[in-house]
Amino acid sequence: AAAALAPEGATGRLVRTGARIAGVGAAVLATATRLRAMREEPEATRARGRAVALQRAARDVLALHGIHAAAAGAPVPPGAVLASNHVSWLDPLVVAAHVPCVPVSKADVAAWPVVGGLARDLGVVFVSRGDPGSGASALRAIRTALDAGACVLNFPEGTTSEGDGVLPFRPGLFGLALRTGAPVVPVAIRYEPRSLAWTGDASFVPHYLALAASRGARVSVRFGAPVAVPPGAAARAVAEEVRARVAALLAEA
């Protein structure tokens, strides 16, 4: 409420930022409490439960920061691989707010204060590029999530962009979709204002503080029709087809 009623100017932005940081702390505590209650449950049940806990937390954080996320497109089937373009650190929250899922993330996020530990508890799968052991472990975790009926969120560009186009897709996770028969759902994300793009060597804290001080933002997320991966297809060919579909959805958005 304080963030919504604060006047503009330096004082208003400071009040809004403080209220949102406090709100994030409350959301983290609430999410941690939900996760503790799941510790004794079977792994398959925990995988689905963690995805739902992430969805609740994502909705809370987006609402707290005045981010209106509008979704459109086809229904997402359970146990699907979600392949999205990558623009910002907000992307997993934007998608998870609409579809309970298990995100795949680069390993260095696991070291972020507060965020890393919570992400690990939420079942986020961390991958160290160039580390075969890490990749194999991640694939096992992803397969467990898919077998439990949870969706898995991947950003196959491997890095963020300004959001105008879609970079080439890495084929890795599409090979797992081939082996498991999981459908692949193309996802396109577009932000307004464009300053929410988080690219290059930009530091997280200044970017977050600018968002926390702002009046809010809008984001469009579009889900394409599921792609049934045909047996015997090449992972790279599937990656190229899904990338083309994501690019088409982005143009529509």
Short mmCIF file of C-alpha atoms in Angstrom, two decimals:
data_model
loop_
_atom_site.label_atom_id
_atom_site.label_comp_id
_atom_site.label_asym_id
_atom_site.label_seq_id
_atom_site.Cartn_x
_atom_site.Cartn_y
_atom_site.Cartn_z
CA ALA A 1 0.00 0.00 0.00
CA ALA A 2 2.83 2.39 0.83
CA ALA A 3 4.39 1.76 -2.56
CA ALA A 4 1.12 2.47 -4.34
CA LEU A 5 0.35 5.70 -2.45
CA ALA A 6 3.83 7.24 -2.39
CA PRO A 7 4.21 10.52 -4.31
CA GLU A 8 6.68 10.75 -7.16
CA GLY A 9 10.15 12.16 -6.66
CA ALA A 10 13.16 10.80 -4.82
CA THR A 11 11.26 10.23 -1.58
CA GLY A 12 8.44 8.43 -3.34
CA ARG A 13 10.82 6.15 -5.19
CA LEU A 14 12.69 5.38 -1.98
CA VAL A 15 9.48 4.48 -0.13
CA ARG A 16 8.33 2.31 -3.02
CA THR A 17 11.68 0.53 -3.19
CA GLY A 18 11.74 -0.14 0.54
CA ALA A 19 8.19 -1.47 0.56
CA ARG A 20 8.95 -3.83 -2.29
CA ILE A 21 12.16 -5.14 -0.77
CA ALA A 22 10.28 -5.83 2.47
CA GLY A 23 7.56 -7.57 0.46
CA VAL A 24 10.12 -9.78 -1.26
CA GLY A 25 11.44 -10.78 2.17
CA ALA A 26 7.94 -11.74 3.29
CA ALA A 27 7.37 -13.74 0.09
CA VAL A 28 10.65 -15.60 0.59
CA LEU A 29 9.69 -16.55 4.15
CA ALA A 30 6.23 -17.71 3.09
CA THR A 31 7.69 -19.81 0.28
CA ALA A 32 10.30 -21.36 2.57
CA THR A 33 7.53 -22.33 4.99
CA ARG A 34 5.58 -24.07 2.21
CA LEU A 35 8.69 -25.94 1.10
CA ARG A 36 9.49 -27.17 4.61
CA ALA A 37 6.05 -28.74 4.78
CA MET A 38 6.89 -30.87 1.70
CA ARG A 39 10.15 -32.39 2.92
CA GLU A 40 8.70 -35.77 3.87
CA GLU A 41 6.67 -36.22 0.69
CA PRO A 42 7.68 -38.61 -2.15
CA GLU A 43 9.96 -37.08 -4.76
CA ALA A 44 7.33 -37.08 -7.52
CA THR A 45 4.87 -35.28 -5.25
CA ARG A 46 7.57 -32.82 -4.17
CA ALA A 47 8.45 -32.02 -7.81
CA ARG A 48 4.87 -30.98 -8.53
CA GLY A 49 4.54 -29.22 -5.18
CA ARG A 50 7.71 -27.18 -5.71
CA ALA A 51 6.45 -26.08 -9.13
CA VAL A 52 3.19 -24.88 -7.56
CA ALA A 53 5.10 -23.12 -4.76
CA LEU A 54 7.20 -21.33 -7.39
CA GLN A 55 4.03 -20.29 -9.21
CA ARG A 56 2.59 -18.72 -6.05
CA ALA A 57 5.87 -16.95 -5.26
CA ALA A 58 6.21 -15.70 -8.85
CA ARG A 59 2.70 -14.24 -8.82
CA ASP A 60 3.36 -12.53 -5.50
CA VAL A 61 6.66 -10.99 -6.65
CA LEU A 62 5.25 -9.75 -9.97
CA ALA A 63 2.21 -8.21 -8.28
CA LEU A 64 4.38 -6.64 -5.59
CA HIS A 65 6.46 -4.86 -8.26
CA GLY A 66 3.49 -3.72 -10.30
CA ILE A 67 4.30 -6.03 -13.21
CA HIS A 68 1.19 -6.91 -15.20
CA ALA A 69 1.80 -10.17 -17.06
CA ALA A 70 -0.74 -10.95 -19.78
CA ALA A 71 -0.73 -14.48 -21.21
CA ALA A 72 -2.24 -15.74 -24.45
CA GLY A 73 -2.06 -18.80 -26.64
CA ALA A 74 -2.55 -22.53 -26.43
CA PRO A 75 -3.06 -24.54 -23.21
CA VAL A 76 0.14 -26.11 -21.90
CA PRO A 77 -0.02 -29.90 -21.39
CA PRO A 78 1.53 -31.48 -18.27
CA GLY A 79 5.05 -32.86 -18.60
CA ALA A 80 6.03 -30.48 -21.40
CA VAL A 81 9.35 -28.80 -22.16
CA LEU A 82 8.82 -25.03 -22.36
CA ALA A 83 11.30 -23.39 -24.74
CA SER A 84 11.37 -19.59 -24.34
CA ASN A 85 13.33 -16.62 -25.59
CA HIS A 86 15.45 -15.06 -22.83
CA VAL A 87 15.38 -11.32 -22.07
CA SER A 88 15.66 -10.80 -18.31
CA TRP A 89 16.19 -12.44 -14.92
CA LEU A 90 12.42 -11.94 -14.59
CA ASP A 91 11.67 -14.49 -17.34
CA PRO A 92 11.36 -17.58 -15.10
CA LEU A 93 8.95 -15.69 -12.82
CA VAL A 94 6.87 -14.49 -15.77
CA VAL A 95 6.44 -18.00 -17.20
CA ALA A 96 6.09 -19.74 -13.83
CA ALA A 97 3.33 -17.31 -12.81
CA HIS A 98 1.19 -18.84 -15.57
CA VAL A 99 2.45 -22.44 -15.72
CA PRO A 100 3.81 -24.44 -12.75
CA CYS A 101 7.25 -25.49 -13.93
CA VAL A 102 10.81 -26.42 -13.04
CA PRO A 103 13.24 -23.85 -14.52
CA VAL A 104 16.70 -24.73 -15.81
CA SER A 105 19.30 -22.10 -14.88
CA LYS A 106 23.01 -21.43 -15.22
CA ALA A 107 24.96 -22.58 -12.17
CA ASP A 108 26.20 -19.18 -11.01
CA VAL A 109 22.64 -18.20 -9.96
CA ALA A 110 22.95 -20.80 -7.20
CA ALA A 111 25.54 -18.55 -5.53
CA TRP A 112 23.33 -15.45 -5.44
CA PRO A 113 22.48 -14.34 -1.87
CA VAL A 114 19.01 -15.49 -0.75
CA VAL A 115 17.87 -16.16 -4.32
CA GLY A 116 20.25 -19.06 -4.92
CA GLY A 117 19.30 -21.05 -1.85
CA LEU A 118 15.59 -20.52 -2.38
CA ALA A 119 15.86 -21.46 -6.06
CA ARG A 120 17.60 -24.70 -5.10
CA ASP A 121 14.84 -25.50 -2.60
CA LEU A 122 12.24 -24.78 -5.29
CA GLY A 123 13.79 -27.45 -7.49
CA VAL A 124 15.48 -25.17 -10.02
CA VAL A 125 17.93 -27.28 -12.05
CA PHE A 126 21.40 -25.70 -12.24
CA VAL A 127 23.80 -26.46 -15.10
CA SER A 128 27.49 -25.60 -15.39
CA ARG A 129 28.32 -25.16 -19.06
CA GLY A 130 31.21 -27.27 -20.21
CA ASP A 131 30.90 -29.63 -17.22
CA PRO A 132 29.73 -33.07 -18.43
CA GLY A 133 29.01 -34.22 -14.87
CA SER A 134 26.80 -31.22 -14.21
CA GLY A 135 24.99 -31.75 -17.50
CA ALA A 136 24.32 -35.42 -16.76
CA SER A 137 23.03 -34.60 -13.28
CA ALA A 138 20.77 -31.89 -14.69
CA LEU A 139 19.32 -34.25 -17.29
CA ARG A 140 18.47 -36.79 -14.57
CA ALA A 141 16.72 -34.09 -12.53
CA ILE A 142 14.83 -32.86 -15.59
CA ARG A 143 13.70 -36.35 -16.49
CA THR A 144 12.47 -36.91 -12.93
CA ALA A 145 10.42 -33.72 -13.13
CA LEU A 146 8.93 -34.66 -16.52
CA ASP A 147 8.09 -38.17 -15.29
CA ALA A 148 6.26 -36.55 -12.35
CA GLY A 149 4.13 -34.55 -14.80
CA ALA A 150 5.84 -31.22 -14.09
CA CYS A 151 6.75 -28.91 -16.96
CA VAL A 152 10.39 -27.93 -17.42
CA LEU A 153 11.30 -24.38 -18.48
CA ASN A 154 14.38 -23.91 -20.62
CA PHE A 155 15.98 -20.89 -22.32
CA PRO A 156 17.80 -22.54 -25.23
CA GLU A 157 19.41 -19.30 -26.46
CA GLY A 158 21.81 -19.77 -23.54
CA THR A 159 21.99 -16.03 -22.83
CA THR A 160 19.75 -12.97 -22.74
CA SER A 161 19.06 -10.58 -25.61
CA GLU A 162 17.34 -7.20 -26.04
CA GLY A 163 14.15 -9.03 -26.95
CA ASP A 164 13.81 -7.88 -30.57
CA GLY A 165 14.69 -11.25 -32.04
CA VAL A 166 15.57 -14.81 -31.09
CA LEU A 167 19.16 -16.07 -30.98
CA PRO A 168 20.05 -19.58 -32.23
CA PHE A 169 18.81 -22.37 -29.96
CA ARG A 170 21.17 -24.87 -28.37
CA PRO A 171 19.92 -28.42 -29.10
CA GLY A 172 20.68 -30.01 -25.69
CA LEU A 173 17.26 -30.27 -24.05
CA PHE A 174 15.54 -31.08 -27.33
CA GLY A 175 17.47 -34.34 -27.34
CA LEU A 176 15.88 -35.23 -24.01
CA ALA A 177 12.44 -34.40 -25.44
CA LEU A 178 13.22 -36.85 -28.25
CA ARG A 179 14.12 -39.59 -25.78
CA THR A 180 11.17 -39.05 -23.45
CA GLY A 181 8.49 -38.10 -25.96
CA ALA A 182 7.76 -34.90 -24.04
CA PRO A 183 5.96 -32.25 -26.12
CA VAL A 184 7.82 -28.97 -26.65
CA VAL A 185 5.89 -25.72 -26.13
CA PRO A 186 7.29 -22.55 -27.77
CA VAL A 187 7.09 -19.47 -25.51
CA ALA A 188 7.69 -15.81 -26.39
CA ILE A 189 8.21 -13.00 -23.85
CA ARG A 190 8.13 -9.26 -24.57
CA TYR A 191 8.53 -6.45 -22.00
CA GLU A 192 7.36 -2.86 -21.80
CA PRO A 193 9.44 -0.84 -21.01
CA ARG A 194 12.33 -2.29 -22.97
CA SER A 195 14.71 -1.34 -20.15
CA LEU A 196 13.71 -4.56 -18.36
CA ALA A 197 16.04 -6.41 -20.72
CA TRP A 198 19.06 -7.61 -18.70
CA THR A 199 21.97 -8.27 -21.01
CA GLY A 200 25.73 -8.31 -21.26
CA ASP A 201 27.66 -7.45 -18.12
CA ALA A 202 24.78 -5.63 -16.39
CA SER A 203 24.81 -6.18 -12.63
CA PHE A 204 21.74 -7.62 -10.97
CA VAL A 205 21.44 -5.26 -7.98
CA PRO A 206 21.28 -1.94 -9.92
CA HIS A 207 18.86 -3.51 -12.39
CA TYR A 208 16.62 -4.76 -9.58
CA LEU A 209 16.69 -1.46 -7.70
CA ALA A 210 15.62 0.41 -10.84
CA LEU A 211 12.67 -1.97 -11.17
CA ALA A 212 11.79 -1.67 -7.48
CA ALA A 213 11.73 2.15 -7.75
CA SER A 214 9.58 2.19 -10.89
CA ARG A 215 5.81 2.46 -11.08
CA GLY A 216 5.60 -0.94 -12.74
CA ALA A 217 5.77 -2.63 -16.11
CA ARG A 218 3.89 -4.82 -18.55
CA VAL A 219 4.94 -8.12 -20.04
CA SER A 220 3.32 -10.24 -22.71
CA VAL A 221 3.87 -14.00 -22.71
CA ARG A 222 2.53 -16.14 -25.54
CA PHE A 223 2.37 -19.94 -25.55
CA GLY A 224 2.46 -21.70 -28.90
CA ALA A 225 0.83 -24.97 -29.82
CA PRO A 226 2.78 -27.98 -28.44
CA VAL A 227 5.24 -29.49 -30.89
CA ALA A 228 5.12 -33.28 -30.97
CA VAL A 229 8.70 -34.40 -31.48
CA PRO A 230 8.71 -37.20 -34.13
CA PRO A 231 10.79 -40.31 -33.38
CA GLY A 232 14.12 -40.30 -35.17
CA ALA A 233 14.23 -36.52 -35.60
CA ALA A 234 17.51 -34.70 -35.06
CA ALA A 235 17.69 -32.55 -31.93
CA ARG A 236 19.17 -29.65 -33.91
CA ALA A 237 16.34 -29.78 -36.46
CA VAL A 238 13.77 -29.71 -33.65
CA ALA A 239 15.61 -26.78 -32.05
CA GLU A 240 15.49 -24.83 -35.32
CA GLU A 241 11.77 -25.50 -35.81
CA VAL A 242 10.89 -24.46 -32.25
CA ARG A 243 13.08 -21.34 -32.57
CA ALA A 244 11.15 -20.34 -35.70
CA ARG A 245 7.88 -20.75 -33.82
CA VAL A 246 9.14 -18.65 -30.90
CA ALA A 247 10.21 -15.92 -33.35
CA ALA A 248 6.73 -15.96 -34.93
CA LEU A 249 5.07 -15.68 -31.49
CA LEU A 250 7.39 -12.80 -30.59
CA ALA A 251 6.37 -10.95 -33.76
CA GLU A 252 2.70 -11.41 -32.80
CA ALA A 253 3.36 -10.10 -29.29
#
